[in-house]
Short mmCIF file of C-alpha atoms and ligand atoms in Angstrom, two decimals:
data_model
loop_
_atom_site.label_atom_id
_atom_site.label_comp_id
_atom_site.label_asym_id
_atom_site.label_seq_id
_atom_site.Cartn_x
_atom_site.Cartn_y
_atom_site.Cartn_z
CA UNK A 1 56.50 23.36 13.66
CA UNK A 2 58.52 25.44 16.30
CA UNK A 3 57.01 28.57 14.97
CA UNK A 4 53.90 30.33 15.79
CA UNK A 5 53.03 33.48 14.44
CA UNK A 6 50.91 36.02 16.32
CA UNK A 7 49.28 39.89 15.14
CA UNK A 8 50.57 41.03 12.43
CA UNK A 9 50.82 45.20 12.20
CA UNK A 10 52.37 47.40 10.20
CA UNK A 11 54.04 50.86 11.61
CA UNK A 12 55.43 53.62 10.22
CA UNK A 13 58.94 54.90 10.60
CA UNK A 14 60.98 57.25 8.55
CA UNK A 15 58.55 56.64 5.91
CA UNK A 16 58.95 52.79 5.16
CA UNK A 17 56.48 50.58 6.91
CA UNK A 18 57.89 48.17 8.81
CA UNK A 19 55.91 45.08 9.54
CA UNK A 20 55.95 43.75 12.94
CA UNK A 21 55.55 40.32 13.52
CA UNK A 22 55.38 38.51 16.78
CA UNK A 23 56.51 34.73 17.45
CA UNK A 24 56.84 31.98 20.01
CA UNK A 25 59.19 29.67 21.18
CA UNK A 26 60.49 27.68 23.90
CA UNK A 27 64.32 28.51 23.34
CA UNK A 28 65.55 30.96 21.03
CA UNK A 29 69.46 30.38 19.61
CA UNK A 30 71.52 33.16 18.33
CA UNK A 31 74.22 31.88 16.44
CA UNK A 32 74.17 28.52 13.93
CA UNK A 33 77.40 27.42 15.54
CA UNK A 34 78.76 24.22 16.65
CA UNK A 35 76.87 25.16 20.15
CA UNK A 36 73.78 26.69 18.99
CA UNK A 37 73.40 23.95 16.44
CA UNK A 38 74.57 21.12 18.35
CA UNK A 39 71.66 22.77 21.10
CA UNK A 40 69.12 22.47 18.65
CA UNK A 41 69.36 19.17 18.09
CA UNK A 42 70.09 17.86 21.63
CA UNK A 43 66.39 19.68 22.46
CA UNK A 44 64.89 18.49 19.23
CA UNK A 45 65.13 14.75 20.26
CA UNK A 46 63.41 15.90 24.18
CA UNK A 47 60.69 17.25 22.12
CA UNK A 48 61.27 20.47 22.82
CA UNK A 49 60.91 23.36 20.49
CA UNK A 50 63.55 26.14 19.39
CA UNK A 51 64.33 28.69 16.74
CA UNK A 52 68.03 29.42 15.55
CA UNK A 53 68.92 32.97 14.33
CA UNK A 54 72.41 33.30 12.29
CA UNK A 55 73.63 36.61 10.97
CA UNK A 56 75.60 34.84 7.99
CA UNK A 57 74.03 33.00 4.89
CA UNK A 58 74.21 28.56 4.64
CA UNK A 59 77.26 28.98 2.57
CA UNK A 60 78.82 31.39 4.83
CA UNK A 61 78.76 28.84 8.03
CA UNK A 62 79.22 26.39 6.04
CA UNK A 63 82.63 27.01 4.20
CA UNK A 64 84.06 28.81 7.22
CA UNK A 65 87.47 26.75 7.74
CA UNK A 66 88.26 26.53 11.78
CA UNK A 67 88.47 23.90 13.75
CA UNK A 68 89.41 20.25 12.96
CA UNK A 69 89.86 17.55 16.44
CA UNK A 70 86.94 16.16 17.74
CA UNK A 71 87.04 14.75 21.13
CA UNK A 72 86.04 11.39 21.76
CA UNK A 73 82.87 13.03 23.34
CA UNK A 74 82.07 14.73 20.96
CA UNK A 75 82.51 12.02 18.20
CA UNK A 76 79.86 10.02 20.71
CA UNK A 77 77.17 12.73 20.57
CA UNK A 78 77.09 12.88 16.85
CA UNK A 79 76.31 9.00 16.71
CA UNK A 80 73.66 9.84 19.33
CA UNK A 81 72.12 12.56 17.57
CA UNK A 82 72.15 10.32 14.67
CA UNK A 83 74.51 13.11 12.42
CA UNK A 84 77.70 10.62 12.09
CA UNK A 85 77.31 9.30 8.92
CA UNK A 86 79.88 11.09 6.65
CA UNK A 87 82.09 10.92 10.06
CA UNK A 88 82.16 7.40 9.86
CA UNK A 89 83.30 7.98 6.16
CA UNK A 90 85.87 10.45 6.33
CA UNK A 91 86.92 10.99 10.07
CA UNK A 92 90.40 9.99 10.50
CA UNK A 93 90.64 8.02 13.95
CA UNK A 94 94.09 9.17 15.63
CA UNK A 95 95.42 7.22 18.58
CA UNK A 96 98.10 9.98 19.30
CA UNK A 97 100.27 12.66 18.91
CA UNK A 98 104.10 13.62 17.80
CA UNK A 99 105.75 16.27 20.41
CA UNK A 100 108.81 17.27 18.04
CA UNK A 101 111.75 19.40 19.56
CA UNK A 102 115.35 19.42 18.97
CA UNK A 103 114.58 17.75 16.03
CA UNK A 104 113.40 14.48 17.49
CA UNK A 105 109.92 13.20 17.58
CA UNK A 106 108.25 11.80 20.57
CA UNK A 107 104.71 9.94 20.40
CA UNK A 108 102.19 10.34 22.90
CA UNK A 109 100.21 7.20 22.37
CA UNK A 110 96.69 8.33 23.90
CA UNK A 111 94.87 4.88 23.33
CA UNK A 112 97.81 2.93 25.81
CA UNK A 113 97.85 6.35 28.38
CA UNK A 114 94.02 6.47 28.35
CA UNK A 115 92.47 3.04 27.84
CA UNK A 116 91.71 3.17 24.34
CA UNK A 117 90.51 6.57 23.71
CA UNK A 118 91.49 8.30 21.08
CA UNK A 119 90.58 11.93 18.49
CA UNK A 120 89.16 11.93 15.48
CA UNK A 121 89.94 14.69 12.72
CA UNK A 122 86.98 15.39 10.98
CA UNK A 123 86.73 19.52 9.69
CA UNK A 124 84.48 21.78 12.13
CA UNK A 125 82.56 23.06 8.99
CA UNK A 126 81.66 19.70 7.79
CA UNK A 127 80.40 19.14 11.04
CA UNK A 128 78.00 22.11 10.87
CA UNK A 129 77.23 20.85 7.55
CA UNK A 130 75.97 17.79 8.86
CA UNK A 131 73.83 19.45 11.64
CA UNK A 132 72.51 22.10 9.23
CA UNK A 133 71.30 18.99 6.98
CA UNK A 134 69.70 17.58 10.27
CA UNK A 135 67.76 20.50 11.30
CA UNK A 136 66.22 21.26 8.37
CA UNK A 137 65.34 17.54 7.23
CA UNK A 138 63.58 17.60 10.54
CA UNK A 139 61.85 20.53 9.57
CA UNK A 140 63.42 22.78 11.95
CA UNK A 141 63.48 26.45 11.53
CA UNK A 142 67.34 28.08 10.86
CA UNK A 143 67.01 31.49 9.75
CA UNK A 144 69.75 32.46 8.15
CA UNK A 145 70.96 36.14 7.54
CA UNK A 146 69.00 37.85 10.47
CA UNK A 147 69.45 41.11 10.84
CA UNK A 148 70.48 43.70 13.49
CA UNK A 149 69.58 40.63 16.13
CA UNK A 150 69.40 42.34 19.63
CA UNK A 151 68.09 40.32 23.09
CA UNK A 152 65.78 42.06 25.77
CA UNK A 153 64.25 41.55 28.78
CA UNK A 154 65.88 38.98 29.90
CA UNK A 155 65.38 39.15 33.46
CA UNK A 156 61.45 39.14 32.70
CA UNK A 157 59.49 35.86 32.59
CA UNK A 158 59.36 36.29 28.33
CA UNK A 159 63.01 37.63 27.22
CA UNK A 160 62.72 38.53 23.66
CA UNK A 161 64.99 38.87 20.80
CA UNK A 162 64.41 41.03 17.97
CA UNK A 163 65.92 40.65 14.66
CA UNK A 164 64.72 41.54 11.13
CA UNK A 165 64.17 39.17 8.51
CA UNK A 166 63.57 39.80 4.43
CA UNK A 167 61.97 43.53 5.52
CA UNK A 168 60.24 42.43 8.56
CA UNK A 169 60.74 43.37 11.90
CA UNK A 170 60.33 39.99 14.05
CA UNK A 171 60.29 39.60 17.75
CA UNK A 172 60.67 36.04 19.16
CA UNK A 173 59.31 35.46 22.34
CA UNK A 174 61.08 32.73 24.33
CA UNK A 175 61.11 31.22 27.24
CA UNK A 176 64.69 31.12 27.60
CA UNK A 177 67.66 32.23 25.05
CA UNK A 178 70.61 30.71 24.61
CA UNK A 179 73.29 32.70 23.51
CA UNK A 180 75.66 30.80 21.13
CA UNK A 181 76.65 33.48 18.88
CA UNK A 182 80.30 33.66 19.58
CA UNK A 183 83.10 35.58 20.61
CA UNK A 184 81.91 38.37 18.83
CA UNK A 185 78.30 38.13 19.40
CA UNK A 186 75.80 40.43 21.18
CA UNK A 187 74.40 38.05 23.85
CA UNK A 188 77.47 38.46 25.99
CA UNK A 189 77.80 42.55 25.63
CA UNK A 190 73.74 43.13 26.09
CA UNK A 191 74.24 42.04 29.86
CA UNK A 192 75.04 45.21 31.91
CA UNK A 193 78.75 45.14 32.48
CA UNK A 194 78.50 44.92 36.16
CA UNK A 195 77.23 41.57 36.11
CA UNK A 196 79.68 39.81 34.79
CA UNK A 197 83.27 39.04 35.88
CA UNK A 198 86.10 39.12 33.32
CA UNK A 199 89.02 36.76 33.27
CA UNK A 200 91.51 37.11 30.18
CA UNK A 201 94.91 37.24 28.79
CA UNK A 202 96.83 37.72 25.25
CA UNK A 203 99.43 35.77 23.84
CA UNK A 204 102.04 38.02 22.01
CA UNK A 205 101.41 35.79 19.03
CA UNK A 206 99.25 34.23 16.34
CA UNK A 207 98.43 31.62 14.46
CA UNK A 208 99.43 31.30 10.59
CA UNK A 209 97.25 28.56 9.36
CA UNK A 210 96.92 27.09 5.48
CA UNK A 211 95.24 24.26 4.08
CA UNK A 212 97.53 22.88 1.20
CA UNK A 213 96.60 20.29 -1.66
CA UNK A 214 99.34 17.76 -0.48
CA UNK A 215 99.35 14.09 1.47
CA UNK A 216 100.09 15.16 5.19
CA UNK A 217 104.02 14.43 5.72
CA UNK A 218 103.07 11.85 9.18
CA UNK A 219 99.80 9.70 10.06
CA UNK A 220 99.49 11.81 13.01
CA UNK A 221 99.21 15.16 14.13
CA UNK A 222 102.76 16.86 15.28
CA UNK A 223 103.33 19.86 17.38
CA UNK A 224 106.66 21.29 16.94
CA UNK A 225 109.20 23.89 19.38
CA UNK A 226 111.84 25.05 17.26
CA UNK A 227 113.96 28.64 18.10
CA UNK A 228 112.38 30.02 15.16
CA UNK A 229 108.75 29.58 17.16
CA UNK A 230 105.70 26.84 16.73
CA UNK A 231 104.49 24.80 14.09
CA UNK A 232 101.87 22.48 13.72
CA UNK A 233 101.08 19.59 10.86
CA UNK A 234 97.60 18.97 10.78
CA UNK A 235 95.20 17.53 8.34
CA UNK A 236 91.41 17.34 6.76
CA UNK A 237 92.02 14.39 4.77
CA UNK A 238 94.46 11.68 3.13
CA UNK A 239 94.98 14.42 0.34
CA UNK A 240 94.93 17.46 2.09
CA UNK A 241 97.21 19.13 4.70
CA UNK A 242 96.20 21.78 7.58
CA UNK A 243 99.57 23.52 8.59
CA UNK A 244 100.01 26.43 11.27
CA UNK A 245 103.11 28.96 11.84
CA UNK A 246 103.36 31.24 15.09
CA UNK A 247 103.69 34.58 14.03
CA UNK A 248 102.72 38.06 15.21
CA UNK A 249 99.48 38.49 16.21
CA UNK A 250 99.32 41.37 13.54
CA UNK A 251 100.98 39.93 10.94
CA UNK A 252 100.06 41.29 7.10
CA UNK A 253 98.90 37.55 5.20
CA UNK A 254 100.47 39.85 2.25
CA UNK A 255 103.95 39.14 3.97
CA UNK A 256 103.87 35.36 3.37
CA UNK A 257 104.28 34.33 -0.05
CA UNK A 258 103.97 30.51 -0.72
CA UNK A 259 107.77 30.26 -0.66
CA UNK A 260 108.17 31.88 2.36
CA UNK A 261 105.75 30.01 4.13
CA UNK A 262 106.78 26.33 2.94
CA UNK A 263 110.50 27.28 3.89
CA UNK A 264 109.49 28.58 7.34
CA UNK A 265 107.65 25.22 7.64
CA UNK A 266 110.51 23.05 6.63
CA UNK A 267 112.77 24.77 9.18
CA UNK A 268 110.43 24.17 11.84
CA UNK A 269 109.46 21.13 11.32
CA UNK A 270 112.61 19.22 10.24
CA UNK A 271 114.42 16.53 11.90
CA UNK A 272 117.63 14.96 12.14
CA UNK A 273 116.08 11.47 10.73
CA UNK A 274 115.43 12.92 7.27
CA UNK A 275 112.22 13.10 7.41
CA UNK A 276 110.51 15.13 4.44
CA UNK A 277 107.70 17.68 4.42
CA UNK A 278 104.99 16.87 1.51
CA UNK A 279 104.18 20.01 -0.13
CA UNK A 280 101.62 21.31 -2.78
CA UNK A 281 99.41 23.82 -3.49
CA UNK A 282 98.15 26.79 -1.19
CA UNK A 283 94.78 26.56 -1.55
CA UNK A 284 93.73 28.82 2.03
CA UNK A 285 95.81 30.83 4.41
CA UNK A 286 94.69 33.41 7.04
CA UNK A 287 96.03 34.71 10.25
CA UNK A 288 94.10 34.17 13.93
CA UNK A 289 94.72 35.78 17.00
CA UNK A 290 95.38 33.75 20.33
CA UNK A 291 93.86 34.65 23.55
CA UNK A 292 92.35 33.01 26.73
CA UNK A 293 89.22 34.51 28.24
CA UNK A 294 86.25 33.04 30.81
CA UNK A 295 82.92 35.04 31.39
CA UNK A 296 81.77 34.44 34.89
CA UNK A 297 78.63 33.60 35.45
CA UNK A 298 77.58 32.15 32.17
CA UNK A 299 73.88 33.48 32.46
CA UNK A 300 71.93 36.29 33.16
CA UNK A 301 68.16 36.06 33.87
CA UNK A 302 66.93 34.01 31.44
CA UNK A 303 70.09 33.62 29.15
CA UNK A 304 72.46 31.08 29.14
CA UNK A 305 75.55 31.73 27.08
CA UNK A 306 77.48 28.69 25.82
CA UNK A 307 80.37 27.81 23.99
CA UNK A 308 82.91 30.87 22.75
CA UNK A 309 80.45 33.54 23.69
CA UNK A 310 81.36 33.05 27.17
CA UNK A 311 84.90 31.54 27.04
CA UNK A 312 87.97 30.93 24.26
CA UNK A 313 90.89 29.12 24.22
CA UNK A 314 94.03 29.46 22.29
CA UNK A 315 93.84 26.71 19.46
CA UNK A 316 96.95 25.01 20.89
CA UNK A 317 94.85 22.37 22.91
CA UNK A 318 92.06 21.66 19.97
CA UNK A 319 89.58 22.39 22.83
CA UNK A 320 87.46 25.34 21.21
CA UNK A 321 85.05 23.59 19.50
CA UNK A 322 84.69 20.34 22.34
CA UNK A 323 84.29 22.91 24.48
CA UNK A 324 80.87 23.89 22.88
CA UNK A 325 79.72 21.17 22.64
CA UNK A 326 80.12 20.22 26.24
CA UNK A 327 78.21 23.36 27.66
CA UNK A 328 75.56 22.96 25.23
CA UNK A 329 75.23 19.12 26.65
CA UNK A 330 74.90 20.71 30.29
CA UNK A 331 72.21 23.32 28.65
CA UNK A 332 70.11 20.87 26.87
CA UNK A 333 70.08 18.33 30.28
CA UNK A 334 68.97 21.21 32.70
CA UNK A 335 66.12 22.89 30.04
CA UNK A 336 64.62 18.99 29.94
CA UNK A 337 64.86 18.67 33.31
CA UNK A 338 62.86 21.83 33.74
CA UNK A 339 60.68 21.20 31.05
CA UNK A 340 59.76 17.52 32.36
CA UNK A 341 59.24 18.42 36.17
CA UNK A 342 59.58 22.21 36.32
CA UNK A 343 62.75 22.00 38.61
CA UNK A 344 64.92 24.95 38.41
CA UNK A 345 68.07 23.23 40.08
CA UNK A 346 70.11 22.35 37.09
CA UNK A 347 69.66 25.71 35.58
CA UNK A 348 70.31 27.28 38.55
CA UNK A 349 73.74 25.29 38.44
CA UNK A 350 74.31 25.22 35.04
CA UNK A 351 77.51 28.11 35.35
CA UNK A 352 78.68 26.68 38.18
CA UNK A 353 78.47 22.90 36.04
CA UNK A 354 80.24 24.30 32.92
CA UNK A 355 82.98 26.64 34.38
CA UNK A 356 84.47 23.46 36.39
CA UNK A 357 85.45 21.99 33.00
CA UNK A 358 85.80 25.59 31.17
CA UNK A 359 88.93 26.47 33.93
CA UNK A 360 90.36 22.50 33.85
CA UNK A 361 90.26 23.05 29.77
CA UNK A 362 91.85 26.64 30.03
CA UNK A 363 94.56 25.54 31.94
CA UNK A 364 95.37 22.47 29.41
CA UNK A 365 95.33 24.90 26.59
CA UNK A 366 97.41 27.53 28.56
CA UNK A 367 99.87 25.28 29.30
CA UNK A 368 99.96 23.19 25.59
CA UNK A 369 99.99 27.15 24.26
CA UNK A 370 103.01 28.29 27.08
CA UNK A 371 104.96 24.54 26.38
CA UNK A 372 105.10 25.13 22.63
CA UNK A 373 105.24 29.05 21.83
CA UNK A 374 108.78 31.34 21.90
CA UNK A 375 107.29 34.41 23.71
CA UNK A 376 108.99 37.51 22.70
CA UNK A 377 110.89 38.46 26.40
CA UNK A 378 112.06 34.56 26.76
CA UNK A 379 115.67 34.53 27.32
CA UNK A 380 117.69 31.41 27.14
CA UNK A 381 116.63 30.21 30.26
CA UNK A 382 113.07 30.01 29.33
CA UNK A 383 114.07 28.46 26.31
CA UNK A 384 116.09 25.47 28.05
CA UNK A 385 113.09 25.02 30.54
CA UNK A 386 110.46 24.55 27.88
CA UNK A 387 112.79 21.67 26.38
CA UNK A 388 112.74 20.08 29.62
CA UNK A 389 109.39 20.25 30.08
CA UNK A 390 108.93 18.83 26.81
CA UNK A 391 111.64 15.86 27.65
CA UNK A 392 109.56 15.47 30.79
CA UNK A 393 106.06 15.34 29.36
CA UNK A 394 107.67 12.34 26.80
CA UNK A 395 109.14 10.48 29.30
CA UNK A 396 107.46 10.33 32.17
CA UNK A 397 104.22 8.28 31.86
CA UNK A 398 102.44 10.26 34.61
CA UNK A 399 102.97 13.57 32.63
CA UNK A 400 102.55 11.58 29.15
CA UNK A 401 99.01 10.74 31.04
CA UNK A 402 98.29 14.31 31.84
CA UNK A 403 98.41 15.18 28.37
CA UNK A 404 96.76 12.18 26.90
CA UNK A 405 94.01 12.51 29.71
CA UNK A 406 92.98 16.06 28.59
CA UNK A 407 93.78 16.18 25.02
CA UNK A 408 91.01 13.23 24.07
CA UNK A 409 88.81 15.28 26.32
CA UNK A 410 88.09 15.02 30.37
CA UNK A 411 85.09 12.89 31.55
CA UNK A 412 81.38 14.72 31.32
CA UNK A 413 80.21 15.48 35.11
P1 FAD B 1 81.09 30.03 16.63
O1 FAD B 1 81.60 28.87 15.88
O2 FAD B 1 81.85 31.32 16.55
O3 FAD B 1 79.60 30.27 16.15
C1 FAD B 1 78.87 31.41 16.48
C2 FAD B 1 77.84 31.70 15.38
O4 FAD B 1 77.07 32.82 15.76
C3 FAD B 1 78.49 32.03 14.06
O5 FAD B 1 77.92 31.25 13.03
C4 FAD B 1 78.21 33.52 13.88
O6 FAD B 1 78.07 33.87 12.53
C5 FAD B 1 76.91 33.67 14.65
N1 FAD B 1 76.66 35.03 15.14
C6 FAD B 1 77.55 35.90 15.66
N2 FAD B 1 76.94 37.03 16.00
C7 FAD B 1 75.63 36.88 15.70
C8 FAD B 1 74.50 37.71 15.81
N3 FAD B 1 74.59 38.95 16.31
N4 FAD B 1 73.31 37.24 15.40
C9 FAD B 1 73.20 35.98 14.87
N5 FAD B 1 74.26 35.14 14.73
C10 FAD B 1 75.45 35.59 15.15
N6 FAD B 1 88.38 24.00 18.48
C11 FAD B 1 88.51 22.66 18.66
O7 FAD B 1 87.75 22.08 19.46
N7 FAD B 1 89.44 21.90 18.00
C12 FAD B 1 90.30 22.49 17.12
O8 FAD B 1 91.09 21.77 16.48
C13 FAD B 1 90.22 23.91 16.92
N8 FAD B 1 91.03 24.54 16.05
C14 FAD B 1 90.82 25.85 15.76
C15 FAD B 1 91.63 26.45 14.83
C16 FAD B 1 91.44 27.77 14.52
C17 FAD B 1 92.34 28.42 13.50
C18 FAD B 1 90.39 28.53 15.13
C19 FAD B 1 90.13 29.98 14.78
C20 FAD B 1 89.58 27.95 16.09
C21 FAD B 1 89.80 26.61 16.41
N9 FAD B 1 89.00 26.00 17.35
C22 FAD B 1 89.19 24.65 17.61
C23 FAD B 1 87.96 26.74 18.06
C24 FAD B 1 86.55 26.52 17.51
O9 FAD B 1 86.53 26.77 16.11
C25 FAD B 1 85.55 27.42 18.25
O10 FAD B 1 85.77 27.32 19.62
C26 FAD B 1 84.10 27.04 17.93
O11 FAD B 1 83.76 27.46 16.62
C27 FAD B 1 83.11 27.66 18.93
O12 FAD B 1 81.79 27.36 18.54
P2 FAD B 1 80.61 28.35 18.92
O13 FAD B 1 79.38 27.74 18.35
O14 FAD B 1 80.65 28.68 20.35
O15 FAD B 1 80.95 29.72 18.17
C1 PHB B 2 93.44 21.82 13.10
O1 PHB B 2 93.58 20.77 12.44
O2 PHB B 2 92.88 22.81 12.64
C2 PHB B 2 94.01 21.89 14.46
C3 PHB B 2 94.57 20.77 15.03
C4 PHB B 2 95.10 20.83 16.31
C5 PHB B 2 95.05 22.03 17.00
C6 PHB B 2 94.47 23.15 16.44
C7 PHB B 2 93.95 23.09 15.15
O3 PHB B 2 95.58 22.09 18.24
#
């Protein structure tokens, strides 16, 4: 058992008593993520120990609709870790992807431009639902609902995190922490401001997404330019459909009745070949703000951050999630390698390891994002150059490669 509990002691404050409680591990997690989960399990089969710490109940993380493209890398781990075996059920293998603009599609055939790789759609929370079910068959401790979690000391030899759990005040000491816990975590904004080095930019847009009870309209995934801005025809499964509109970043879900939203999709979407949207039931919408943004370095002391606590991507490249996972693959190789020999040198690099791939995947998403989008000072110019970038990217097998290369995910260093 990864736990070990040390002194209890009660203490006084503002008249409830508040029971201390002291514990050990090797690496504490904050956040029940895709990386903090996927970490868990990558040091579980090393043999070495670690305690995960989410704010949000089971349900919560595990219902939470986001991402849906797994990279061929990713896909790969989960057979490792031995977690693939609904994947293999419902994961829908794709070998490519429409480009549609002025009302033509254009495939990008990603097995043929990458020898034989290809993406598999299989929903980020079902994902987390299979590594929750891992964890705790293994008899691995995920608290869920901590409280008022806070990190400290982390430039001493025994960093500490302090959360509260059912009335009890617990401090986990650790020898390292990773901090997984997200964009809007605390790991990142408990390291003193001057440390870090801030790279980020807005899009003047976001991201109207609803899951609909209706057969997706093509086998494959298609990204769509149209005047009237982006729209993308995803899916979770042969019966339902994941759809996405650009709209303002502030837009009022209120605004977009069913109606509205089907008809918006239909004029985005449609071709000159006839082709027909399938629609059906709303049965989720929501509104999600783009952005790009890289912390530099991704550690402090004894902290590692990994995954969207140190970096996002807008969603346009499918990378957020992939992304995660490949940090947490760095993380997990550099702790064993200290753990096995007590050689610092991989966590020493570990930053420098990650941010190669974190800027190569920010500039694929930038440019997937900048491609695809109608930004509101575009004139007509911009508008005729983004077509023939498109034109070029579909028929030009080097730039068809480009995309391909990056979209089923680059190699791991
Ligand atoms: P998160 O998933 O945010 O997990 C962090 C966890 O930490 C959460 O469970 C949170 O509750 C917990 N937490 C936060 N604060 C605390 C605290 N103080 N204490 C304890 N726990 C805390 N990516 C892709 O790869 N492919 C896609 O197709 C894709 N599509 C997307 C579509 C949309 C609409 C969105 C919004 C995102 C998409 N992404 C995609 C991005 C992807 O979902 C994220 O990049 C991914 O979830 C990052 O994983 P993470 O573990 O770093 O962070
Ligand atoms: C999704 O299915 O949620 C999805 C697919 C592709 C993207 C982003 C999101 O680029």
């Amino acid at each position: 058992m990864a736990l070990a509990f040390k002194l209890p002691r009660c203490n006084d404050r503002a008249g409830t008593k508040v029971i201390q409680r002291k514990m050990r591990t090797q690496i504490g997690i904050v956040g029940a993520g895709p990386a903090g989960l996927f970490l868990s399990l990558l040091l579980q089969r090393v043999g070495i120990e670690s305690v995960v710490l989410e704010m949000h109940t089971r349900k919560y993380v595990e219902e939470r609709i986001r991402a849906g493209v797994l990279e061929q890398g990713t896909v790969d781990l989960m057979h490792e870790l031995g977690v693939s075996e609904r994947l293999k059920r419902q994961g829908l293998q794709h070998g490519g992807i429409e480009l549609r603009f002025g009302g033509r599609g254009h495939r990008i055939d990603f097995r043929e431009l990458t020898g034989g790789k290809c993406v598999t759609i299989y929903a980020q929370h079902e994902v987390i639902k299979d590594l929750i079910a891992a964890r705790l068959a293994a008899n691995r401790p995920i608290i869920f609902e901590a409280e008022d979690v806070s990190v400290h000391d982390l430039e001493s030899t025994v960093p500490v995190i302090h959360f509260g759990a059912n009335g009890v005040v617990e401090q986990l000491q650790c020898d390292f922490i990773a901090g997984c816990d997200g964009f809007h975590g605390i790991c990142r904004t408990s390291i003193p401001s001057g440390a870090l080095q801030i790279y980020d930019r807005d899009y003047p847009f976001g991201w109207l997404g609803i899951l609909a009870q209706a057969p997706p309209s093509s086998h494959e995934l298609t990204y769509a330019h149209h005047d009237r801005g982006f729209a993308l025809l995803s899916m979770r499964s042969p019966e339902i459909s994941r759809l996405y509109l650009q709209c303002d970043p502030d837009e009022e879900i209120a605004n977009w009745s069913d109606q509205r939203i089907w008809q918006e999709l239909r004029q985005r979407l449609a071709t000159m070949d006839g082709w027909k949207l399938t629609e059906g039931p709303i049965i989720q919408k929501g509104v999600t703000g783009m952005r790009s943004f890289v912390t530099e370095p991704m550690q402090f002391g004894k902290m590692f951050l990994a995954g969207d606590a140190a970096h996002i991507v807008p969603p346009t490249g499918a990378k957020g999630l992939n992304l995660a996972v490949a940090d947490v693959r760095v993380l997990a190789r550099a702790l064993a390698e200290f753990y096995a020999n007590g050689k610092t040198e991989l966590l020493d690099r570990y930053s420098e390891v990650c941010l190669r791939r974190v800027w190569k995947v920010q500039r694929f998403s930038w440019w997937m994002t900048s491609m695809l989008h109608r930004f509101a000072n575009d004139n007509p110019f911009d508008g005729r150059r983004q077509i023939a970038e498109l034109d070029y990217v579909t028929s030009s097998r080097a730039a068809s490669q480009t995309l391909a290369e990056n979209y089923v995910g680059l190699p791991m260093d």
